[in-house]
Amino acid sequence: MADQQINSASLDTQTRIFAGVDVGSKELVLVVRKNGKPFNPQKFSNTPADHARMAKKLNKLSGIIVCMEATGSYHFDLAVALHDAGVKVMVINPKVSHNFAKVLMNNSKTDDVDANTLAVYAERMDFAPWSRPSNEKIALRCFSRRINALTDQKTAAKNQLHALSATVETPKAVLKDAQAAIDQLDKRIDQLTAGALALIEKHPELSRALVLFTSIKGIANTSAIALMGELLILPADMSHREWVKFAGLDPRAFDSGTSVHKKTRISKAGNSQIRAALYMPVWSAVQHDRHIKAYYQHLLDMGKLPLQACCAVMRKLLHAIHGMLKHDKPFDNTRFYAIPSIAE
């Protein structure tokens, strides 16, 4: 990279400058570009103190646009810090930056190169501002993700107990310990769920959203918390199609010429937490809501496999949830799917 140092006094106020931040769990790598040339990369710790230090430095560079990847939870606090400091921030899907790097024909992959690639992306692509969620929505997402993590641990613990119970040689003390681990996880999940519900009760917007979500058969409090934690932080102007794409539930066709015709699959190029939160509620809704069940059966009759039909129901249910929140109306299963009348 060019051997230059950042000097805010030397930056022309008419010149637009861009920055990319490669986010790691412990380290942040910042590359600033001006007039198509990168400055030397700078490194920061992924801590609140260094988030503030980076924000202060970037805020001195008038009009700068900063681009970073959505890397789980590691980018989130930095995005909030930069946004609150008045810095223009855009957060992109990691697959977008990965494919963009291929277009640039980057032969190396290092943190410095990745940060520069993100700066080039900000330089060449239209600015899509990141929308900062409210503090209570951020807190709700923290609750939902922690509950999901503990639920995954509980599932693994149950599988371990099942395996241990399959042999008579396993000492009773080991079985007792495995069961105690499951009981402890149950208790922690219940405590966090109660905390999430208490948070929701304090905020009318969240309380109303909980009522709307739980109006769908198959979605109880736990599933509602998981879905609210992921969906309510999305920008309010996103369309239902953008929601589906963000969740990775959009169909991905693969046809080429006359010989390549692969089965259409969902892209999975999105938030896996949303797909996971929808999966079990959809199977429950198929069992307990006659209109959703009829739609699922219609898909099977059209030749869809059960998992394909499930993904289609998930996609349609996400459309419905978007409409429910937009128009502040509970779930109407007759609008979800009208059961055809049988001619006598």
PDB file of C-alpha atoms in Angstrom, residues 75-340:
ATOM      1  CA  HIS A  75     -19.026  -5.470  14.243  1.00  0.00           C
ATOM      2  CA  PHE A  76     -22.157  -4.270  16.007  1.00  0.00           C
ATOM      3  CA  ASP A  77     -20.716  -2.155  18.831  1.00  0.00           C
ATOM      4  CA  LEU A  78     -18.287  -0.502  16.415  1.00  0.00           C
ATOM      5  CA  ALA A  79     -21.104   0.344  13.992  1.00  0.00           C
ATOM      6  CA  VAL A  80     -23.108   1.876  16.858  1.00  0.00           C
ATOM      7  CA  ALA A  81     -20.100   3.894  18.076  1.00  0.00           C
ATOM      8  CA  LEU A  82     -19.322   5.287  14.625  1.00  0.00           C
ATOM      9  CA  HIS A  83     -22.983   6.033  13.882  1.00  0.00           C
ATOM     10  CA  ASP A  84     -23.468   7.829  17.207  1.00  0.00           C
ATOM     11  CA  ALA A  85     -20.351   9.896  16.497  1.00  0.00           C
ATOM     12  CA  GLY A  86     -21.878  11.106  13.221  1.00  0.00           C
ATOM     13  CA  VAL A  87     -19.762   8.973  10.872  1.00  0.00           C
ATOM     14  CA  LYS A  88     -21.481   7.598   7.765  1.00  0.00           C
ATOM     15  CA  VAL A  89     -21.508   3.805   8.082  1.00  0.00           C
ATOM     16  CA  MET A  90     -22.492   1.023   5.717  1.00  0.00           C
ATOM     17  CA  VAL A  91     -22.599  -2.648   6.759  1.00  0.00           C
ATOM     18  CA  ILE A  92     -22.570  -5.274   4.019  1.00  0.00           C
ATOM     19  CA  ASN A  93     -23.076  -9.014   3.799  1.00  0.00           C
ATOM     20  CA  PRO A  94     -19.726 -10.889   3.963  1.00  0.00           C
ATOM     21  CA  LYS A  95     -20.620 -12.761   0.777  1.00  0.00           C
ATOM     22  CA  VAL A  96     -20.968  -9.432  -1.033  1.00  0.00           C
ATOM     23  CA  SER A  97     -17.454  -8.387  -0.066  1.00  0.00           C
ATOM     24  CA  HIS A  98     -16.136 -11.874  -0.856  1.00  0.00           C
ATOM     25  CA  ASN A  99     -17.534 -11.729  -4.383  1.00  0.00           C
ATOM     26  CA  PHE A 100     -16.393  -8.125  -4.779  1.00  0.00           C
ATOM     27  CA  ALA A 101     -12.843  -9.211  -3.900  1.00  0.00           C
ATOM     28  CA  LYS A 102     -13.071 -11.817  -6.665  1.00  0.00           C
ATOM     29  CA  VAL A 103     -14.045  -9.105  -9.140  1.00  0.00           C
ATOM     30  CA  LEU A 104     -10.994  -7.115  -8.061  1.00  0.00           C
ATOM     31  CA  MET A 105      -8.923 -10.294  -8.599  1.00  0.00           C
ATOM     32  CA  ASN A 106      -7.291 -10.039  -5.197  1.00  0.00           C
ATOM     33  CA  ASN A 107      -4.696 -12.793  -4.979  1.00  0.00           C
ATOM     34  CA  SER A 108      -3.947 -12.328  -1.289  1.00  0.00           C
ATOM     35  CA  LYS A 109      -6.231 -12.445   1.718  1.00  0.00           C
ATOM     36  CA  THR A 110      -4.947 -10.589   4.747  1.00  0.00           C
ATOM     37  CA  ASP A 111      -6.637  -8.246   7.173  1.00  0.00           C
ATOM     38  CA  ASP A 112      -4.988  -5.262   5.447  1.00  0.00           C
ATOM     39  CA  VAL A 113      -6.131  -6.410   2.002  1.00  0.00           C
ATOM     40  CA  ASP A 114      -9.666  -7.087   3.241  1.00  0.00           C
ATOM     41  CA  ALA A 115      -9.918  -3.640   4.836  1.00  0.00           C
ATOM     42  CA  ASN A 116      -8.734  -2.014   1.601  1.00  0.00           C
ATOM     43  CA  THR A 117     -11.262  -4.074  -0.391  1.00  0.00           C
ATOM     44  CA  LEU A 118     -14.060  -2.756   1.833  1.00  0.00           C
ATOM     45  CA  ALA A 119     -12.794   0.812   1.306  1.00  0.00           C
ATOM     46  CA  VAL A 120     -12.817   0.236  -2.476  1.00  0.00           C
ATOM     47  CA  TYR A 121     -16.367  -1.116  -2.193  1.00  0.00           C
ATOM     48  CA  ALA A 122     -17.462   2.063  -0.397  1.00  0.00           C
ATOM     49  CA  GLU A 123     -15.664   4.098  -3.053  1.00  0.00           C
ATOM     50  CA  ARG A 124     -17.304   2.435  -6.054  1.00  0.00           C
ATOM     51  CA  MET A 125     -20.753   1.370  -4.875  1.00  0.00           C
ATOM     52  CA  ASP A 126     -23.787   3.428  -3.886  1.00  0.00           C
ATOM     53  CA  PHE A 127     -23.909   4.377  -0.230  1.00  0.00           C
ATOM     54  CA  ALA A 128     -26.467   2.342   1.711  1.00  0.00           C
ATOM     55  CA  PRO A 129     -26.592   3.835   5.235  1.00  0.00           C
ATOM     56  CA  TRP A 130     -26.732   1.514   8.207  1.00  0.00           C
ATOM     57  CA  SER A 131     -29.776   2.096  10.398  1.00  0.00           C
ATOM     58  CA  ARG A 132     -29.078   2.123  14.111  1.00  0.00           C
ATOM     59  CA  PRO A 133     -31.652   0.169  16.135  1.00  0.00           C
ATOM     60  CA  SER A 134     -32.923   1.549  19.436  1.00  0.00           C
ATOM     61  CA  ASN A 135     -31.157   0.470  22.615  1.00  0.00           C
ATOM     62  CA  GLU A 136     -34.074  -1.698  23.736  1.00  0.00           C
ATOM     63  CA  LYS A 137     -34.091  -3.558  20.396  1.00  0.00           C
ATOM     64  CA  ILE A 138     -30.354  -4.139  20.648  1.00  0.00           C
ATOM     65  CA  ALA A 139     -30.846  -5.461  24.195  1.00  0.00           C
ATOM     66  CA  LEU A 140     -33.649  -7.756  23.003  1.00  0.00           C
ATOM     67  CA  ARG A 141     -31.397  -9.199  20.320  1.00  0.00           C
ATOM     68  CA  CYS A 142     -28.750  -9.876  22.977  1.00  0.00           C
ATOM     69  CA  PHE A 143     -31.359 -11.766  25.008  1.00  0.00           C
ATOM     70  CA  SER A 144     -32.584 -13.746  22.000  1.00  0.00           C
ATOM     71  CA  ARG A 145     -29.125 -14.767  20.822  1.00  0.00           C
ATOM     72  CA  ARG A 146     -28.037 -15.831  24.286  1.00  0.00           C
ATOM     73  CA  ILE A 147     -31.209 -17.891  24.704  1.00  0.00           C
ATOM     74  CA  ASN A 148     -30.548 -19.507  21.316  1.00  0.00           C
ATOM     75  CA  ALA A 149     -26.949 -20.299  22.291  1.00  0.00           C
ATOM     76  CA  LEU A 150     -28.053 -21.933  25.551  1.00  0.00           C
ATOM     77  CA  THR A 151     -30.791 -23.843  23.709  1.00  0.00           C
ATOM     78  CA  ASP A 152     -28.151 -25.268  21.349  1.00  0.00           C
ATOM     79  CA  GLN A 153     -26.074 -26.291  24.377  1.00  0.00           C
ATOM     80  CA  LYS A 154     -29.139 -27.935  25.905  1.00  0.00           C
ATOM     81  CA  THR A 155     -29.761 -29.920  22.718  1.00  0.00           C
ATOM     82  CA  ALA A 156     -26.138 -31.101  22.712  1.00  0.00           C
ATOM     83  CA  ALA A 157     -26.394 -32.032  26.405  1.00  0.00           C
ATOM     84  CA  LYS A 158     -29.554 -34.061  25.757  1.00  0.00           C
ATOM     85  CA  ASN A 159     -27.824 -35.903  22.935  1.00  0.00           C
ATOM     86  CA  GLN A 160     -24.901 -36.679  25.237  1.00  0.00           C
ATOM     87  CA  LEU A 161     -27.275 -37.977  27.918  1.00  0.00           C
ATOM     88  CA  HIS A 162     -29.022 -40.170  25.347  1.00  0.00           C
ATOM     89  CA  ALA A 163     -25.682 -41.631  24.235  1.00  0.00           C
ATOM     90  CA  LEU A 164     -24.577 -42.230  27.821  1.00  0.00           C
ATOM     91  CA  SER A 165     -27.896 -43.917  28.645  1.00  0.00           C
ATOM     92  CA  ALA A 166     -27.466 -46.341  25.752  1.00  0.00           C
ATOM     93  CA  THR A 167     -24.909 -48.410  27.677  1.00  0.00           C
ATOM     94  CA  VAL A 168     -25.351 -50.063  31.065  1.00  0.00           C
ATOM     95  CA  GLU A 169     -21.662 -49.514  31.830  1.00  0.00           C
ATOM     96  CA  THR A 170     -22.160 -45.770  32.335  1.00  0.00           C
ATOM     97  CA  PRO A 171     -21.921 -44.982  36.057  1.00  0.00           C
ATOM     98  CA  LYS A 172     -25.015 -43.479  37.645  1.00  0.00           C
ATOM     99  CA  ALA A 173     -22.954 -40.507  38.835  1.00  0.00           C
ATOM    100  CA  VAL A 174     -22.139 -39.627  35.209  1.00  0.00           C
ATOM    101  CA  LEU A 175     -25.808 -39.854  34.202  1.00  0.00           C
ATOM    102  CA  LYS A 176     -26.747 -37.706  37.180  1.00  0.00           C
ATOM    103  CA  ASP A 177     -24.174 -35.083  36.211  1.00  0.00           C
ATOM    104  CA  ALA A 178     -25.400 -35.013  32.597  1.00  0.00           C
ATOM    105  CA  GLN A 179     -28.985 -34.528  33.777  1.00  0.00           C
ATOM    106  CA  ALA A 180     -27.872 -31.788  36.165  1.00  0.00           C
ATOM    107  CA  ALA A 181     -26.281 -29.932  33.242  1.00  0.00           C
ATOM    108  CA  ILE A 182     -29.587 -30.060  31.355  1.00  0.00           C
ATOM    109  CA  ASP A 183     -31.532 -28.856  34.399  1.00  0.00           C
ATOM    110  CA  GLN A 184     -29.114 -25.977  34.896  1.00  0.00           C
ATOM    111  CA  LEU A 185     -29.453 -24.925  31.253  1.00  0.00           C
ATOM    112  CA  ASP A 186     -33.249 -25.075  31.566  1.00  0.00           C
ATOM    113  CA  LYS A 187     -33.063 -22.761  34.577  1.00  0.00           C
ATOM    114  CA  ARG A 188     -30.776 -20.276  32.793  1.00  0.00           C
ATOM    115  CA  ILE A 189     -32.994 -20.249  29.699  1.00  0.00           C
ATOM    116  CA  ASP A 190     -36.077 -19.597  31.848  1.00  0.00           C
ATOM    117  CA  GLN A 191     -34.311 -16.720  33.637  1.00  0.00           C
ATOM    118  CA  LEU A 192     -33.227 -15.093  30.388  1.00  0.00           C
ATOM    119  CA  THR A 193     -36.679 -15.545  28.876  1.00  0.00           C
ATOM    120  CA  ALA A 194     -38.209 -13.848  31.913  1.00  0.00           C
ATOM    121  CA  GLY A 195     -35.685 -11.017  31.538  1.00  0.00           C
ATOM    122  CA  ALA A 196     -36.552 -10.598  27.859  1.00  0.00           C
ATOM    123  CA  LEU A 197     -40.280 -10.525  28.625  1.00  0.00           C
ATOM    124  CA  ALA A 198     -39.695  -7.925  31.357  1.00  0.00           C
ATOM    125  CA  LEU A 199     -37.787  -5.772  28.851  1.00  0.00           C
ATOM    126  CA  ILE A 200     -40.589  -6.143  26.298  1.00  0.00           C
ATOM    127  CA  GLU A 201     -43.224  -5.180  28.876  1.00  0.00           C
ATOM    128  CA  LYS A 202     -41.434  -1.860  29.541  1.00  0.00           C
ATOM    129  CA  HIS A 203     -41.688  -0.712  25.903  1.00  0.00           C
ATOM    130  CA  PRO A 204     -45.105  -0.390  24.193  1.00  0.00           C
ATOM    131  CA  GLU A 205     -43.676  -0.954  20.698  1.00  0.00           C
ATOM    132  CA  LEU A 206     -42.105  -4.245  21.756  1.00  0.00           C
ATOM    133  CA  SER A 207     -45.205  -5.274  23.718  1.00  0.00           C
ATOM    134  CA  ARG A 208     -47.397  -4.721  20.674  1.00  0.00           C
ATOM    135  CA  ALA A 209     -44.981  -6.654  18.463  1.00  0.00           C
ATOM    136  CA  LEU A 210     -45.101  -9.606  20.896  1.00  0.00           C
ATOM    137  CA  VAL A 211     -48.899  -9.657  20.658  1.00  0.00           C
ATOM    138  CA  LEU A 212     -48.685  -9.673  16.846  1.00  0.00           C
ATOM    139  CA  PHE A 213     -46.066 -12.416  16.686  1.00  0.00           C
ATOM    140  CA  THR A 214     -47.870 -14.704  19.113  1.00  0.00           C
ATOM    141  CA  SER A 215     -51.109 -14.336  17.147  1.00  0.00           C
ATOM    142  CA  ILE A 216     -49.583 -16.918  14.779  1.00  0.00           C
ATOM    143  CA  LYS A 217     -50.217 -20.498  15.855  1.00  0.00           C
ATOM    144  CA  GLY A 218     -46.871 -22.156  16.432  1.00  0.00           C
ATOM    145  CA  ILE A 219     -45.158 -18.997  17.692  1.00  0.00           C
ATOM    146  CA  ALA A 220     -45.045 -18.793  21.486  1.00  0.00           C
ATOM    147  CA  ASN A 221     -43.029 -16.413  23.657  1.00  0.00           C
ATOM    148  CA  THR A 222     -39.654 -18.107  23.111  1.00  0.00           C
ATOM    149  CA  SER A 223     -39.983 -18.191  19.325  1.00  0.00           C
ATOM    150  CA  ALA A 224     -41.376 -14.656  19.322  1.00  0.00           C
ATOM    151  CA  ILE A 225     -38.378 -13.368  21.290  1.00  0.00           C
ATOM    152  CA  ALA A 226     -36.000 -15.054  18.837  1.00  0.00           C
ATOM    153  CA  LEU A 227     -37.765 -13.574  15.796  1.00  0.00           C
ATOM    154  CA  MET A 228     -38.247 -10.121  17.318  1.00  0.00           C
ATOM    155  CA  GLY A 229     -34.588  -9.966  18.268  1.00  0.00           C
ATOM    156  CA  GLU A 230     -33.565 -10.416  14.630  1.00  0.00           C
ATOM    157  CA  LEU A 231     -36.376  -8.734  12.686  1.00  0.00           C
ATOM    158  CA  LEU A 232     -37.047  -5.592  14.723  1.00  0.00           C
ATOM    159  CA  ILE A 233     -33.486  -4.308  14.282  1.00  0.00           C
ATOM    160  CA  LEU A 234     -33.871  -4.255  10.483  1.00  0.00           C
ATOM    161  CA  PRO A 235     -34.398  -0.875   8.765  1.00  0.00           C
ATOM    162  CA  ALA A 236     -38.067   0.143   8.710  1.00  0.00           C
ATOM    163  CA  ASP A 237     -37.999   0.808   4.957  1.00  0.00           C
ATOM    164  CA  MET A 238     -37.004  -2.743   3.997  1.00  0.00           C
ATOM    165  CA  SER A 239     -39.601  -4.508   1.846  1.00  0.00           C
ATOM    166  CA  HIS A 240     -40.887  -8.009   2.473  1.00  0.00           C
ATOM    167  CA  ARG A 241     -38.762  -9.253  -0.437  1.00  0.00           C
ATOM    168  CA  GLU A 242     -35.680  -7.683   1.130  1.00  0.00           C
ATOM    169  CA  TRP A 243     -36.557  -9.419   4.402  1.00  0.00           C
ATOM    170  CA  VAL A 244     -36.670 -12.765   2.596  1.00  0.00           C
ATOM    171  CA  LYS A 245     -33.331 -12.116   0.927  1.00  0.00           C
ATOM    172  CA  PHE A 246     -31.800 -10.963   4.207  1.00  0.00           C
ATOM    173  CA  ALA A 247     -32.923 -14.239   5.796  1.00  0.00           C
ATOM    174  CA  GLY A 248     -31.404 -16.265   2.942  1.00  0.00           C
ATOM    175  CA  LEU A 249     -34.795 -17.755   2.054  1.00  0.00           C
ATOM    176  CA  ASP A 250     -34.830 -16.435  -1.519  1.00  0.00           C
ATOM    177  CA  PRO A 251     -34.840 -19.159  -4.217  1.00  0.00           C
ATOM    178  CA  ARG A 252     -31.572 -19.673  -6.060  1.00  0.00           C
ATOM    179  CA  ALA A 253     -31.904 -21.110  -9.553  1.00  0.00           C
ATOM    180  CA  PHE A 254     -28.914 -22.765 -11.275  1.00  0.00           C
ATOM    181  CA  ASP A 255     -29.414 -23.207 -15.005  1.00  0.00           C
ATOM    182  CA  SER A 256     -26.750 -22.896 -17.674  1.00  0.00           C
ATOM    183  CA  GLY A 257     -27.124 -23.716 -21.344  1.00  0.00           C
ATOM    184  CA  THR A 258     -28.998 -26.877 -22.227  1.00  0.00           C
ATOM    185  CA  SER A 259     -27.217 -29.362 -19.981  1.00  0.00           C
ATOM    186  CA  VAL A 260     -26.967 -27.784 -16.504  1.00  0.00           C
ATOM    187  CA  HIS A 261     -30.271 -27.743 -14.659  1.00  0.00           C
ATOM    188  CA  LYS A 262     -29.795 -28.090 -10.921  1.00  0.00           C
ATOM    189  CA  LYS A 263     -32.625 -28.053  -8.408  1.00  0.00           C
ATOM    190  CA  THR A 264     -33.686 -24.656  -7.120  1.00  0.00           C
ATOM    191  CA  ARG A 265     -32.548 -24.150  -3.537  1.00  0.00           C
ATOM    192  CA  ILE A 266     -32.716 -21.345  -1.031  1.00  0.00           C
ATOM    193  CA  SER A 267     -29.655 -19.109  -1.170  1.00  0.00           C
ATOM    194  CA  LYS A 268     -28.802 -19.263   2.575  1.00  0.00           C
ATOM    195  CA  ALA A 269     -26.870 -16.025   1.896  1.00  0.00           C
ATOM    196  CA  GLY A 270     -28.336 -14.249   4.873  1.00  0.00           C
ATOM    197  CA  ASN A 271     -29.139 -14.329   8.572  1.00  0.00           C
ATOM    198  CA  SER A 272     -29.237 -17.960   9.679  1.00  0.00           C
ATOM    199  CA  GLN A 273     -30.719 -16.920  13.042  1.00  0.00           C
ATOM    200  CA  ILE A 274     -33.973 -15.947  11.319  1.00  0.00           C
ATOM    201  CA  ARG A 275     -34.178 -19.265   9.473  1.00  0.00           C
ATOM    202  CA  ALA A 276     -33.511 -21.167  12.700  1.00  0.00           C
ATOM    203  CA  ALA A 277     -36.135 -19.142  14.576  1.00  0.00           C
ATOM    204  CA  LEU A 278     -38.758 -19.857  11.921  1.00  0.00           C
ATOM    205  CA  TYR A 279     -38.065 -23.557  11.388  1.00  0.00           C
ATOM    206  CA  MET A 280     -39.784 -25.197  14.368  1.00  0.00           C
ATOM    207  CA  PRO A 281     -42.698 -22.704  14.529  1.00  0.00           C
ATOM    208  CA  VAL A 282     -43.489 -23.500  10.901  1.00  0.00           C
ATOM    209  CA  TRP A 283     -43.713 -27.228  11.592  1.00  0.00           C
ATOM    210  CA  SER A 284     -45.938 -26.467  14.585  1.00  0.00           C
ATOM    211  CA  ALA A 285     -48.129 -24.143  12.510  1.00  0.00           C
ATOM    212  CA  VAL A 286     -48.489 -26.822   9.834  1.00  0.00           C
ATOM    213  CA  GLN A 287     -49.905 -29.100  12.526  1.00  0.00           C
ATOM    214  CA  HIS A 288     -52.217 -26.611  14.251  1.00  0.00           C
ATOM    215  CA  ASP A 289     -53.345 -24.025  11.672  1.00  0.00           C
ATOM    216  CA  ARG A 290     -55.609 -25.464   9.005  1.00  0.00           C
ATOM    217  CA  HIS A 291     -54.827 -22.737   6.454  1.00  0.00           C
ATOM    218  CA  ILE A 292     -51.064 -23.083   6.815  1.00  0.00           C
ATOM    219  CA  LYS A 293     -51.481 -26.863   6.714  1.00  0.00           C
ATOM    220  CA  ALA A 294     -53.548 -26.572   3.524  1.00  0.00           C
ATOM    221  CA  TYR A 295     -50.870 -24.404   1.901  1.00  0.00           C
ATOM    222  CA  TYR A 296     -48.178 -26.887   2.899  1.00  0.00           C
ATOM    223  CA  GLN A 297     -50.236 -29.756   1.466  1.00  0.00           C
ATOM    224  CA  HIS A 298     -50.814 -27.760  -1.726  1.00  0.00           C
ATOM    225  CA  LEU A 299     -47.050 -27.468  -2.157  1.00  0.00           C
ATOM    226  CA  LEU A 300     -46.614 -31.209  -1.640  1.00  0.00           C
ATOM    227  CA  ASP A 301     -49.319 -31.866  -4.239  1.00  0.00           C
ATOM    228  CA  MET A 302     -47.361 -29.645  -6.638  1.00  0.00           C
ATOM    229  CA  GLY A 303     -44.398 -31.993  -6.296  1.00  0.00           C
ATOM    230  CA  LYS A 304     -42.371 -30.197  -3.621  1.00  0.00           C
ATOM    231  CA  LEU A 305     -40.386 -32.235  -1.138  1.00  0.00           C
ATOM    232  CA  PRO A 306     -41.323 -31.756   2.535  1.00  0.00           C
ATOM    233  CA  LEU A 307     -38.249 -29.601   3.270  1.00  0.00           C
ATOM    234  CA  GLN A 308     -38.836 -27.519   0.137  1.00  0.00           C
ATOM    235  CA  ALA A 309     -42.448 -26.986   1.172  1.00  0.00           C
ATOM    236  CA  CYS A 310     -41.294 -26.014   4.673  1.00  0.00           C
ATOM    237  CA  CYS A 311     -38.926 -23.375   3.247  1.00  0.00           C
ATOM    238  CA  ALA A 312     -41.747 -22.009   1.076  1.00  0.00           C
ATOM    239  CA  VAL A 313     -44.011 -21.728   4.139  1.00  0.00           C
ATOM    240  CA  MET A 314     -41.201 -19.985   6.049  1.00  0.00           C
ATOM    241  CA  ARG A 315     -40.829 -17.502   3.196  1.00  0.00           C
ATOM    242  CA  LYS A 316     -44.573 -16.807   3.008  1.00  0.00           C
ATOM    243  CA  LEU A 317     -44.817 -16.498   6.794  1.00  0.00           C
ATOM    244  CA  LEU A 318     -42.009 -13.930   6.739  1.00  0.00           C
ATOM    245  CA  HIS A 319     -44.063 -11.954   4.180  1.00  0.00           C
ATOM    246  CA  ALA A 320     -47.028 -12.155   6.543  1.00  0.00           C
ATOM    247  CA  ILE A 321     -45.031 -10.968   9.577  1.00  0.00           C
ATOM    248  CA  HIS A 322     -43.726  -8.007   7.567  1.00  0.00           C
ATOM    249  CA  GLY A 323     -47.292  -7.010   6.690  1.00  0.00           C
ATOM    250  CA  MET A 324     -48.484  -7.511  10.274  1.00  0.00           C
ATOM    251  CA  LEU A 325     -45.852  -5.140  11.658  1.00  0.00           C
ATOM    252  CA  LYS A 326     -46.331  -2.606   8.871  1.00  0.00           C
ATOM    253  CA  HIS A 327     -50.118  -2.412   9.258  1.00  0.00           C
ATOM    254  CA  ASP A 328     -50.281  -3.254  12.988  1.00  0.00           C
ATOM    255  CA  LYS A 329     -52.702  -6.140  12.462  1.00  0.00           C
ATOM    256  CA  PRO A 330     -52.651  -9.670  13.923  1.00  0.00           C
ATOM    257  CA  PHE A 331     -52.152 -12.746  11.778  1.00  0.00           C
ATOM    258  CA  ASP A 332     -55.052 -13.601   9.469  1.00  0.00           C
ATOM    259  CA  ASN A 333     -54.711 -17.182   8.275  1.00  0.00           C
ATOM    260  CA  THR A 334     -57.461 -16.727   5.661  1.00  0.00           C
ATOM    261  CA  ARG A 335     -55.246 -14.156   3.907  1.00  0.00           C
ATOM    262  CA  PHE A 336     -52.219 -16.381   4.277  1.00  0.00           C
ATOM    263  CA  TYR A 337     -53.886 -19.061   2.161  1.00  0.00           C
ATOM    264  CA  ALA A 338     -57.486 -19.436   1.077  1.00  0.00           C
ATOM    265  CA  ILE A 339     -58.508 -23.083   1.232  1.00  0.00           C
ATOM    266  CA  PRO A 340     -60.118 -24.005  -2.107  1.00  0.00           C
TER     267      PRO A 340
END
